Amino acid sequence: MIELLKPDGIVANLRASSKKQVLQELAKRAAELTGQHERAIFDVLLERERLGTTGVGRGIAIPHGKLPTLPKVCALFARLDRPVDFDSIDEQPVDLICLLLAPESAGADHLKALALVSRMLRNPLFCEKLRGADTADAIYALLTHTEASNAA
């Protein structure tokens, strides 16, 4: 996760009232971090949601997509200030979101990143720690420290 996520890719209290607004805010932040066009990011995320929700259950969503001009796989993480309906498979609102963007040529790297994120967020205790962290720095430390602990 360390190579995918930068400290400025964390939003500790994202304010949004709908799934669409969450995706718009994340696309805006991703555009700032990657130099990609905000509209292109938003369109890719919406297109992916049309295929099926990325709300995986237990308050977690992993929206993702591929962009032709993105140089490498990158991630953003947001904790919402209030959960929103994300059409999740368990019909529960979402408050933890990990956005993944990959180059169209990423192939297995994109799948590895998705697997890494879903493994981390499958742990209920870890998700509670993320929900309890009150700053972007604290969330970043949790996300990057946990991976190092798991690798040991």
GROMACS .gro file of N, CA and C in nm:
model
  456
    1MET      N    1   0.083  -0.120   0.000
    1MET     CA    2   0.000   0.000   0.000
    1MET      C    3   0.087   0.125   0.000
    2ILE      N    4   0.205   0.114   0.060
    2ILE     CA    5   0.294   0.229   0.069
    2ILE      C    6   0.327   0.288  -0.068
    3GLU      N    7   0.350   0.202  -0.168
    3GLU     CA    8   0.386   0.254  -0.301
    3GLU      C    9   0.265   0.306  -0.377
    4LEU      N   10   0.143   0.272  -0.334
    4LEU     CA   11   0.021   0.317  -0.402
    4LEU      C   12  -0.035   0.446  -0.344
    5LEU      N   13  -0.010   0.468  -0.216
    5LEU     CA   14  -0.078   0.573  -0.140
    5LEU      C   15   0.022   0.675  -0.088
    6LYS      N   16  -0.006   0.801  -0.111
    6LYS     CA   17   0.078   0.909  -0.060
    6LYS      C   18   0.002   0.979   0.054
    7PRO      N   19   0.074   1.045   0.145
    7PRO     CA   20   0.007   1.112   0.257
    7PRO      C   21  -0.102   1.211   0.212
    8ASP      N   22  -0.080   1.279   0.099
    8ASP     CA   23  -0.183   1.374   0.053
    8ASP      C   24  -0.297   1.305  -0.023
    9GLY      N   25  -0.294   1.173  -0.028
    9GLY     CA   26  -0.403   1.096  -0.089
    9GLY      C   27  -0.503   1.047   0.014
   10ILE      N   28  -0.502   1.107   0.133
   10ILE     CA   29  -0.595   1.069   0.240
   10ILE      C   30  -0.690   1.185   0.267
   11VAL      N   31  -0.819   1.154   0.275
   11VAL     CA   32  -0.919   1.254   0.315
   11VAL      C   33  -0.985   1.201   0.442
   12ALA      N   34  -0.962   1.271   0.554
   12ALA     CA   35  -1.006   1.219   0.684
   12ALA      C   36  -1.156   1.236   0.709
   13ASN      N   37  -1.216   1.340   0.658
   13ASN     CA   38  -1.359   1.364   0.683
   13ASN      C   39  -1.426   1.420   0.559
   14LEU      N   40  -1.436   1.337   0.457
   14LEU     CA   41  -1.496   1.381   0.331
   14LEU      C   42  -1.645   1.407   0.350
   15ARG      N   43  -1.688   1.525   0.309
   15ARG     CA   44  -1.830   1.560   0.317
   15ARG      C   45  -1.895   1.535   0.182
   16ALA      N   46  -1.993   1.446   0.181
   16ALA     CA   47  -2.067   1.416   0.059
   16ALA      C   48  -2.200   1.357   0.100
   17SER      N   49  -2.302   1.382   0.020
   17SER     CA   50  -2.435   1.334   0.057
   17SER      C   51  -2.486   1.223  -0.033
   18SER      N   52  -2.407   1.186  -0.135
   18SER     CA   53  -2.450   1.081  -0.227
   18SER      C   54  -2.329   1.010  -0.286
   19LYS      N   55  -2.354   0.894  -0.344
   19LYS     CA   56  -2.249   0.818  -0.412
   19LYS      C   57  -2.186   0.903  -0.523
   20LYS      N   58  -2.270   0.968  -0.602
   20LYS     CA   59  -2.220   1.050  -0.713
   20LYS      C   60  -2.129   1.162  -0.660
   21GLN      N   61  -2.171   1.226  -0.552
   21GLN     CA   62  -2.091   1.334  -0.496
   21GLN      C   63  -1.958   1.282  -0.440
   22VAL      N   64  -1.960   1.164  -0.378
   22VAL     CA   65  -1.836   1.101  -0.330
   22VAL      C   66  -1.741   1.080  -0.447
   23LEU      N   67  -1.792   1.023  -0.556
   23LEU     CA   68  -1.708   0.996  -0.673
   23LEU      C   69  -1.655   1.125  -0.734
   24GLN      N   70  -1.738   1.231  -0.735
   24GLN     CA   71  -1.693   1.361  -0.788
   24GLN      C   72  -1.579   1.417  -0.704
   25GLU      N   73  -1.596   1.412  -0.572
   25GLU     CA   74  -1.493   1.464  -0.481
   25GLU      C   75  -1.363   1.385  -0.494
   26LEU      N   76  -1.375   1.254  -0.503
   26LEU     CA   77  -1.255   1.171  -0.516
   26LEU      C   78  -1.187   1.193  -0.652
   27ALA      N   79  -1.267   1.210  -0.756
   27ALA     CA   80  -1.210   1.238  -0.889
   27ALA      C   81  -1.134   1.370  -0.887
   28LYS      N   82  -1.190   1.468  -0.818
   28LYS     CA   83  -1.125   1.600  -0.808
   28LYS      C   84  -0.990   1.585  -0.736
   29ARG      N   85  -0.990   1.514  -0.624
   29ARG     CA   86  -0.866   1.495  -0.547
   29ARG      C   87  -0.766   1.412  -0.628
   30ALA      N   88  -0.813   1.308  -0.695
   30ALA     CA   89  -0.725   1.224  -0.776
   30ALA      C   90  -0.663   1.303  -0.890
   31ALA      N   91  -0.740   1.393  -0.949
   31ALA     CA   92  -0.688   1.476  -1.058
   31ALA      C   93  -0.572   1.564  -1.007
   32GLU      N   94  -0.589   1.620  -0.888
   32GLU     CA   95  -0.484   1.703  -0.829
   32GLU      C   96  -0.357   1.622  -0.806
   33LEU      N   97  -0.373   1.499  -0.762
   33LEU     CA   98  -0.257   1.416  -0.727
   33LEU      C   99  -0.189   1.353  -0.847
   34THR      N  100  -0.266   1.323  -0.952
   34THR     CA  101  -0.210   1.248  -1.065
   34THR      C  102  -0.183   1.331  -1.189
   35GLY      N  103  -0.243   1.451  -1.196
   35GLY     CA  104  -0.230   1.531  -1.317
   35GLY      C  105  -0.323   1.487  -1.428
   36GLN      N  106  -0.410   1.389  -1.399
   36GLN     CA  107  -0.508   1.342  -1.498
   36GLN      C  108  -0.628   1.436  -1.497
   37HIS      N  109  -0.710   1.429  -1.600
   37HIS     CA  110  -0.828   1.514  -1.607
   37HIS      C  111  -0.936   1.464  -1.511
   38GLU      N  112  -0.990   1.555  -1.433
   38GLU     CA  113  -1.093   1.520  -1.335
   38GLU      C  114  -1.212   1.452  -1.402
   39ARG      N  115  -1.256   1.504  -1.515
   39ARG     CA  116  -1.372   1.449  -1.584
   39ARG      C  117  -1.345   1.305  -1.632
   40ALA      N  118  -1.224   1.282  -1.681
   40ALA     CA  119  -1.188   1.148  -1.728
   40ALA      C  120  -1.192   1.048  -1.612
   41ILE      N  121  -1.142   1.089  -1.496
   41ILE     CA  122  -1.143   1.002  -1.378
   41ILE      C  123  -1.287   0.974  -1.336
   42PHE      N  124  -1.366   1.080  -1.327
   42PHE     CA  125  -1.507   1.065  -1.286
   42PHE      C  126  -1.582   0.973  -1.383
   43ASP      N  127  -1.560   0.992  -1.513
   43ASP     CA  128  -1.629   0.909  -1.613
   43ASP      C  129  -1.591   0.762  -1.599
   44VAL      N  130  -1.463   0.733  -1.576
   44VAL     CA  131  -1.417   0.595  -1.560
   44VAL      C  132  -1.481   0.533  -1.436
   45LEU      N  133  -1.490   0.610  -1.327
   45LEU     CA  134  -1.550   0.558  -1.204
   45LEU      C  135  -1.699   0.532  -1.222
   46LEU      N  136  -1.769   0.625  -1.288
   46LEU     CA  137  -1.912   0.606  -1.313
   46LEU      C  138  -1.937   0.484  -1.402
   47GLU      N  139  -1.854   0.471  -1.504
   47GLU     CA  140  -1.868   0.357  -1.597
   47GLU      C  141  -1.852   0.225  -1.520
   48ARG      N  142  -1.756   0.221  -1.429
   48ARG     CA  143  -1.733   0.099  -1.349
   48ARG      C  144  -1.853   0.072  -1.258
   49GLU      N  145  -1.911   0.175  -1.199
   49GLU     CA  146  -2.026   0.158  -1.110
   49GLU      C  147  -2.147   0.106  -1.187
   50ARG      N  148  -2.157   0.142  -1.316
   50ARG     CA  149  -2.269   0.093  -1.398
   50ARG      C  150  -2.261  -0.058  -1.418
   51LEU      N  151  -2.140  -0.112  -1.417
   51LEU     CA  152  -2.120  -0.257  -1.431
   51LEU      C  153  -2.165  -0.331  -1.306
   52GLY      N  154  -2.159  -0.265  -1.194
   52GLY     CA  155  -2.195  -0.325  -1.065
   52GLY      C  156  -2.131  -0.243  -0.956
   53THR      N  157  -2.196  -0.239  -0.843
   53THR     CA  158  -2.147  -0.155  -0.735
   53THR      C  159  -2.009  -0.198  -0.687
   54THR      N  160  -1.930  -0.100  -0.644
   54THR     CA  161  -1.801  -0.128  -0.581
   54THR      C  162  -1.816  -0.120  -0.428
   55GLY      N  163  -1.940  -0.107  -0.382
   55GLY     CA  164  -1.968  -0.115  -0.239
   55GLY      C  165  -1.964  -0.261  -0.199
   56VAL      N  166  -1.857  -0.302  -0.130
   56VAL     CA  167  -1.833  -0.444  -0.105
   56VAL      C  168  -1.896  -0.495   0.024
   57GLY      N  169  -1.955  -0.406   0.102
   57GLY     CA  170  -2.019  -0.449   0.227
   57GLY      C  171  -1.947  -0.397   0.349
   58ARG      N  172  -2.016  -0.401   0.463
   58ARG     CA  173  -1.963  -0.357   0.592
   58ARG      C  174  -1.911  -0.214   0.591
   59GLY      N  175  -1.979  -0.127   0.512
   59GLY     CA  176  -1.942   0.015   0.511
   59GLY      C  177  -1.822   0.049   0.425
   60ILE      N  178  -1.783  -0.043   0.336
   60ILE     CA  179  -1.661  -0.025   0.257
   60ILE      C  180  -1.693  -0.024   0.107
   61ALA      N  181  -1.626   0.068   0.035
   61ALA     CA  182  -1.636   0.070  -0.111
   61ALA      C  183  -1.494   0.081  -0.168
   62ILE      N  184  -1.474   0.016  -0.281
   62ILE     CA  185  -1.344   0.021  -0.349
   62ILE      C  186  -1.367   0.059  -0.496
   63PRO      N  187  -1.405   0.185  -0.521
   63PRO     CA  188  -1.422   0.227  -0.660
   63PRO      C  189  -1.287   0.221  -0.732
   64HIS      N  190  -1.290   0.180  -0.858
   64HIS     CA  191  -1.164   0.167  -0.931
   64HIS      C  192  -1.187   0.181  -1.081
   65GLY      N  193  -1.079   0.210  -1.150
   65GLY     CA  194  -1.088   0.223  -1.295
   65GLY      C  195  -0.950   0.237  -1.356
   66LYS      N  196  -0.947   0.230  -1.489
   66LYS     CA  197  -0.822   0.240  -1.563
   66LYS      C  198  -0.824   0.362  -1.654
   67LEU      N  199  -0.709   0.428  -1.660
   67LEU     CA  200  -0.692   0.547  -1.745
   67LEU      C  201  -0.574   0.525  -1.838
   68PRO      N  202  -0.589   0.557  -1.967
   68PRO     CA  203  -0.482   0.529  -2.063
   68PRO      C  204  -0.354   0.607  -2.035
   69THR      N  205  -0.363   0.728  -1.981
   69THR     CA  206  -0.243   0.812  -1.966
   69THR      C  207  -0.186   0.812  -1.824
   70LEU      N  208  -0.240   0.732  -1.736
   70LEU     CA  209  -0.187   0.726  -1.599
   70LEU      C  210  -0.057   0.645  -1.600
   71PRO      N  211   0.050   0.698  -1.539
   71PRO     CA  212   0.179   0.627  -1.545
   71PRO      C  213   0.189   0.504  -1.455
   72LYS      N  214   0.117   0.503  -1.340
   72LYS     CA  215   0.128   0.389  -1.248
   72LYS      C  216   0.003   0.378  -1.162
   73VAL      N  217  -0.014   0.264  -1.099
   73VAL     CA  218  -0.128   0.241  -1.011
   73VAL      C  219  -0.118   0.336  -0.891
   74CYS      N  220  -0.229   0.398  -0.855
   74CYS     CA  221  -0.229   0.485  -0.738
   74CYS      C  222  -0.361   0.469  -0.662
   75ALA      N  223  -0.358   0.510  -0.534
   75ALA     CA  224  -0.474   0.495  -0.448
   75ALA      C  225  -0.501   0.624  -0.374
   76LEU      N  226  -0.627   0.642  -0.339
   76LEU     CA  227  -0.670   0.748  -0.247
   76LEU      C  228  -0.758   0.680  -0.144
   77PHE      N  229  -0.757   0.731  -0.023
   77PHE     CA  230  -0.842   0.674   0.081
   77PHE      C  231  -0.921   0.786   0.145
   78ALA      N  232  -1.050   0.762   0.164
   78ALA     CA  233  -1.136   0.862   0.228
   78ALA      C  234  -1.223   0.798   0.335
   79ARG      N  235  -1.235   0.869   0.445
   79ARG     CA  236  -1.334   0.833   0.546
   79ARG      C  237  -1.439   0.943   0.541
   80LEU      N  238  -1.563   0.904   0.520
   80LEU     CA  239  -1.669   1.003   0.507
   80LEU      C  240  -1.710   1.055   0.644
   81ASP      N  241  -1.752   1.182   0.648
   81ASP     CA  242  -1.798   1.236   0.776
   81ASP      C  243  -1.932   1.174   0.815
   82ARG      N  244  -2.010   1.134   0.713
   82ARG     CA  245  -2.136   1.060   0.736
   82ARG      C  246  -2.150   0.954   0.629
   83PRO      N  247  -2.191   0.833   0.665
   83PRO     CA  248  -2.208   0.727   0.564
   83PRO      C  249  -2.311   0.766   0.458
   84VAL      N  250  -2.288   0.720   0.335
   84VAL     CA  251  -2.382   0.744   0.226
   84VAL      C  252  -2.423   0.611   0.162
   85ASP      N  253  -2.539   0.611   0.102
   85ASP     CA  254  -2.587   0.494   0.028
   85ASP      C  255  -2.498   0.476  -0.094
   86PHE      N  256  -2.441   0.358  -0.110
   86PHE     CA  257  -2.350   0.330  -0.221
   86PHE      C  258  -2.398   0.211  -0.302
   87ASP      N  259  -2.525   0.173  -0.284
   87ASP     CA  260  -2.581   0.055  -0.352
   87ASP      C  261  -2.499  -0.070  -0.319
   88SER      N  262  -2.448  -0.076  -0.196
   88SER     CA  263  -2.361  -0.187  -0.154
   88SER      C  264  -2.432  -0.320  -0.158
   89ILE      N  265  -2.352  -0.426  -0.171
   89ILE     CA  266  -2.410  -0.560  -0.180
   89ILE      C  267  -2.487  -0.599  -0.055
   90ASP      N  268  -2.449  -0.543   0.062
   90ASP     CA  269  -2.522  -0.573   0.185
   90ASP      C  270  -2.624  -0.464   0.221
   91GLU      N  271  -2.641  -0.368   0.129
   91GLU     CA  272  -2.737  -0.257   0.145
   91GLU      C  273  -2.705  -0.166   0.262
   92GLN      N  274  -2.583  -0.173   0.316
   92GLN     CA  275  -2.540  -0.085   0.425
   92GLN      C  276  -2.472   0.039   0.365
   93PRO      N  277  -2.489   0.154   0.429
   93PRO     CA  278  -2.421   0.275   0.380
   93PRO      C  279  -2.269   0.262   0.397
   94VAL      N  280  -2.196   0.340   0.319
   94VAL     CA  281  -2.050   0.332   0.313
   94VAL      C  282  -1.988   0.454   0.381
   95ASP      N  283  -1.882   0.429   0.458
   95ASP     CA  284  -1.806   0.541   0.516
   95ASP      C  285  -1.655   0.529   0.497
   96LEU      N  286  -1.608   0.414   0.449
   96LEU     CA  287  -1.465   0.395   0.419
   96LEU      C  288  -1.451   0.363   0.270
   97ILE      N  289  -1.371   0.445   0.202
   97ILE     CA  290  -1.358   0.429   0.057
   97ILE      C  291  -1.212   0.431   0.017
   98CYS      N  292  -1.173   0.330  -0.059
   98CYS     CA  293  -1.039   0.328  -0.115
   98CYS      C  294  -1.053   0.331  -0.268
   99LEU      N  295  -1.010   0.440  -0.326
   99LEU     CA  296  -1.016   0.457  -0.472
   99LEU      C  297  -0.885   0.407  -0.532
  100LEU      N  298  -0.898   0.323  -0.633
  100LEU     CA  299  -0.779   0.273  -0.704
  100LEU      C  300  -0.788   0.314  -0.851
  101LEU      N  301  -0.679   0.369  -0.901
  101LEU     CA  302  -0.670   0.403  -1.043
  101LEU      C  303  -0.546   0.334  -1.099
  102ALA      N  304  -0.558   0.283  -1.221
  102ALA     CA  305  -0.447   0.211  -1.282
  102ALA      C  306  -0.435   0.249  -1.429
  103PRO      N  307  -0.314   0.235  -1.484
  103PRO     CA  308  -0.298   0.254  -1.628
  103PRO      C  309  -0.371   0.140  -1.701
  104GLU      N  310  -0.415   0.164  -1.822
  104GLU     CA  311  -0.483   0.058  -1.897
  104GLU      C  312  -0.392  -0.062  -1.918
  105SER      N  313  -0.262  -0.038  -1.917
  105SER     CA  314  -0.166  -0.147  -1.938
  105SER      C  315  -0.130  -0.220  -1.809
  106ALA      N  316  -0.191  -0.186  -1.698
  106ALA     CA  317  -0.150  -0.239  -1.567
  106ALA      C  318  -0.171  -0.389  -1.552
  107GLY      N  319  -0.275  -0.443  -1.612
  107GLY     CA  320  -0.298  -0.587  -1.604
  107GLY      C  321  -0.300  -0.640  -1.462
  108ALA      N  322  -0.205  -0.727  -1.430
  108ALA     CA  323  -0.200  -0.794  -1.300
  108ALA      C  324  -0.175  -0.697  -1.185
  109ASP      N  325  -0.104  -0.588  -1.209
  109ASP     CA  326  -0.077  -0.492  -1.102
  109ASP      C  327  -0.207  -0.433  -1.047
  110HIS      N  328  -0.302  -0.408  -1.136
  110HIS     CA  329  -0.432  -0.355  -1.096
  110HIS      C  330  -0.503  -0.457  -1.006
  111LEU      N  331  -0.500  -0.582  -1.046
  111LEU     CA  332  -0.565  -0.688  -0.967
  111LEU      C  333  -0.495  -0.710  -0.834
  112LYS      N  334  -0.362  -0.701  -0.834
  112LYS     CA  335  -0.287  -0.716  -0.708
  112LYS      C  336  -0.323  -0.604  -0.611
  113ALA      N  337  -0.335  -0.482  -0.663
  113ALA     CA  338  -0.372  -0.368  -0.578
  113ALA      C  339  -0.512  -0.387  -0.520
  114LEU      N  340  -0.606  -0.430  -0.604
  114LEU     CA  341  -0.742  -0.458  -0.555
  114LEU      C  342  -0.741  -0.565  -0.446
  115ALA      N  343  -0.664  -0.670  -0.468
  115ALA     CA  344  -0.656  -0.779  -0.370
  115ALA      C  345  -0.596  -0.729  -0.238
  116LEU      N  346  -0.492  -0.648  -0.246
  116LEU     CA  347  -0.427  -0.594  -0.127
  116LEU      C  348  -0.526  -0.511  -0.045
  117VAL      N  349  -0.594  -0.421  -0.113
  117VAL     CA  350  -0.689  -0.333  -0.044
  117VAL      C  351  -0.803  -0.413   0.017
  118SER      N  352  -0.859  -0.507  -0.058
  118SER     CA  353  -0.971  -0.584  -0.004
  118SER      C  354  -0.927  -0.670   0.115
  119ARG      N  355  -0.804  -0.723   0.110
  119ARG     CA  356  -0.752  -0.800   0.224
  119ARG      C  357  -0.743  -0.712   0.349
  120MET      N  358  -0.687  -0.593   0.333
  120MET     CA  359  -0.671  -0.502   0.447
  120MET      C  360  -0.807  -0.464   0.506
  121LEU      N  361  -0.902  -0.433   0.418
  121LEU     CA  362  -1.030  -0.382   0.464
  121LEU      C  363  -1.127  -0.493   0.506
  122ARG      N  364  -1.088  -0.617   0.489
  122ARG     CA  365  -1.171  -0.728   0.533
  122ARG      C  366  -1.164  -0.747   0.685
  123ASN      N  367  -1.062  -0.690   0.748
  123ASN     CA  368  -1.041  -0.705   0.891
  123ASN      C  369  -1.127  -0.603   0.968
  124PRO      N  370  -1.232  -0.649   1.041
  124PRO     CA  371  -1.322  -0.557   1.111
  124PRO      C  372  -1.251  -0.470   1.215
  125LEU      N  373  -1.152  -0.524   1.286
  125LEU     CA  374  -1.080  -0.445   1.386
  125LEU      C  375  -1.001  -0.332   1.321
  126PHE      N  376  -0.939  -0.364   1.208
  126PHE     CA  377  -0.863  -0.263   1.135
  126PHE      C  378  -0.957  -0.151   1.087
  127CYS      N  379  -1.074  -0.188   1.036
  127CYS     CA  380  -1.170  -0.087   0.990
  127CYS      C  381  -1.217   0.001   1.105
  128GLU      N  382  -1.234  -0.057   1.223
  128GLU     CA  383  -1.273   0.023   1.339
  128GLU      C  384  -1.163   0.124   1.374
  129LYS      N  385  -1.038   0.082   1.362
  129LYS     CA  386  -0.926   0.175   1.387
  129LYS      C  387  -0.930   0.290   1.286
  130LEU      N  388  -0.956   0.256   1.159
  130LEU     CA  389  -0.965   0.360   1.056
  130LEU      C  390  -1.079   0.457   1.086
  131ARG      N  391  -1.191   0.402   1.131
  131ARG     CA  392  -1.306   0.487   1.164
  131ARG      C  393  -1.278   0.576   1.284
  132GLY      N  394  -1.192   0.529   1.373
  132GLY     CA  395  -1.160   0.605   1.494
  132GLY      C  396  -1.047   0.705   1.476
  133ALA      N  397  -0.971   0.692   1.370
  133ALA     CA  398  -0.859   0.785   1.345
  133ALA      C  399  -0.915   0.921   1.306
  134ASP      N  400  -0.866   1.027   1.368
  134ASP     CA  401  -0.929   1.157   1.343
  134ASP      C  402  -0.852   1.250   1.250
  135THR      N  403  -0.735   1.206   1.204
  135THR     CA  404  -0.660   1.291   1.110
  135THR      C  405  -0.613   1.208   0.990
  136ALA      N  406  -0.582   1.279   0.882
  136ALA     CA  407  -0.529   1.212   0.763
  136ALA      C  408  -0.397   1.143   0.796
  137ASP      N  409  -0.314   1.206   0.878
  137ASP     CA  410  -0.186   1.146   0.916
  137ASP      C  411  -0.207   1.015   0.991
  138ALA      N  412  -0.305   1.012   1.082
  138ALA     CA  413  -0.332   0.890   1.160
  138ALA      C  414  -0.382   0.779   1.068
  139ILE      N  415  -0.468   0.814   0.973
  139ILE     CA  416  -0.519   0.714   0.877
  139ILE      C  417  -0.405   0.663   0.790
  140TYR      N  418  -0.321   0.753   0.742
  140TYR     CA  419  -0.207   0.713   0.659
  140TYR      C  420  -0.115   0.618   0.736
  141ALA      N  421  -0.088   0.652   0.862
  141ALA     CA  422  -0.001   0.567   0.945
  141ALA      C  423  -0.062   0.428   0.960
  142LEU      N  424  -0.191   0.421   0.984
  142LEU     CA  425  -0.257   0.291   0.998
  142LEU      C  426  -0.245   0.210   0.869
  143LEU      N  427  -0.277   0.273   0.757
  143LEU     CA  428  -0.276   0.202   0.629
  143LEU      C  429  -0.136   0.154   0.591
  144THR      N  430  -0.035   0.236   0.615
  144THR     CA  431   0.100   0.198   0.574
  144THR      C  432   0.169   0.111   0.678
  145HIS      N  433   0.139   0.130   0.805
  145HIS     CA  434   0.198   0.048   0.911
  145HIS      C  435   0.143  -0.094   0.908
  146THR      N  436   0.013  -0.107   0.884
  146THR     CA  437  -0.050  -0.239   0.881
  146THR      C  438   0.011  -0.325   0.773
  147GLU      N  439   0.037  -0.266   0.658
  147GLU     CA  440   0.096  -0.344   0.551
  147GLU      C  441   0.234  -0.393   0.591
  148ALA      N  442   0.313  -0.306   0.655
  148ALA     CA  443   0.446  -0.345   0.698
  148ALA      C  444   0.437  -0.457   0.802
  149SER      N  445   0.340  -0.448   0.892
  149SER     CA  446   0.322  -0.552   0.995
  149SER      C  447   0.284  -0.684   0.930
  150ASN      N  448   0.197  -0.679   0.829
  150ASN     CA  449   0.153  -0.801   0.763
  150ASN      C  450   0.265  -0.867   0.684
  151ALA      N  451   0.358  -0.785   0.636
  151ALA     CA  452   0.468  -0.838   0.556
  151ALA      C  453   0.571  -0.908   0.644
  152ALA      N  454   0.578  -0.868   0.770
  152ALA     CA  455   0.680  -0.924   0.862
  152ALA      C  456   0.652  -1.068   0.899
   0.00000   0.00000   0.00000
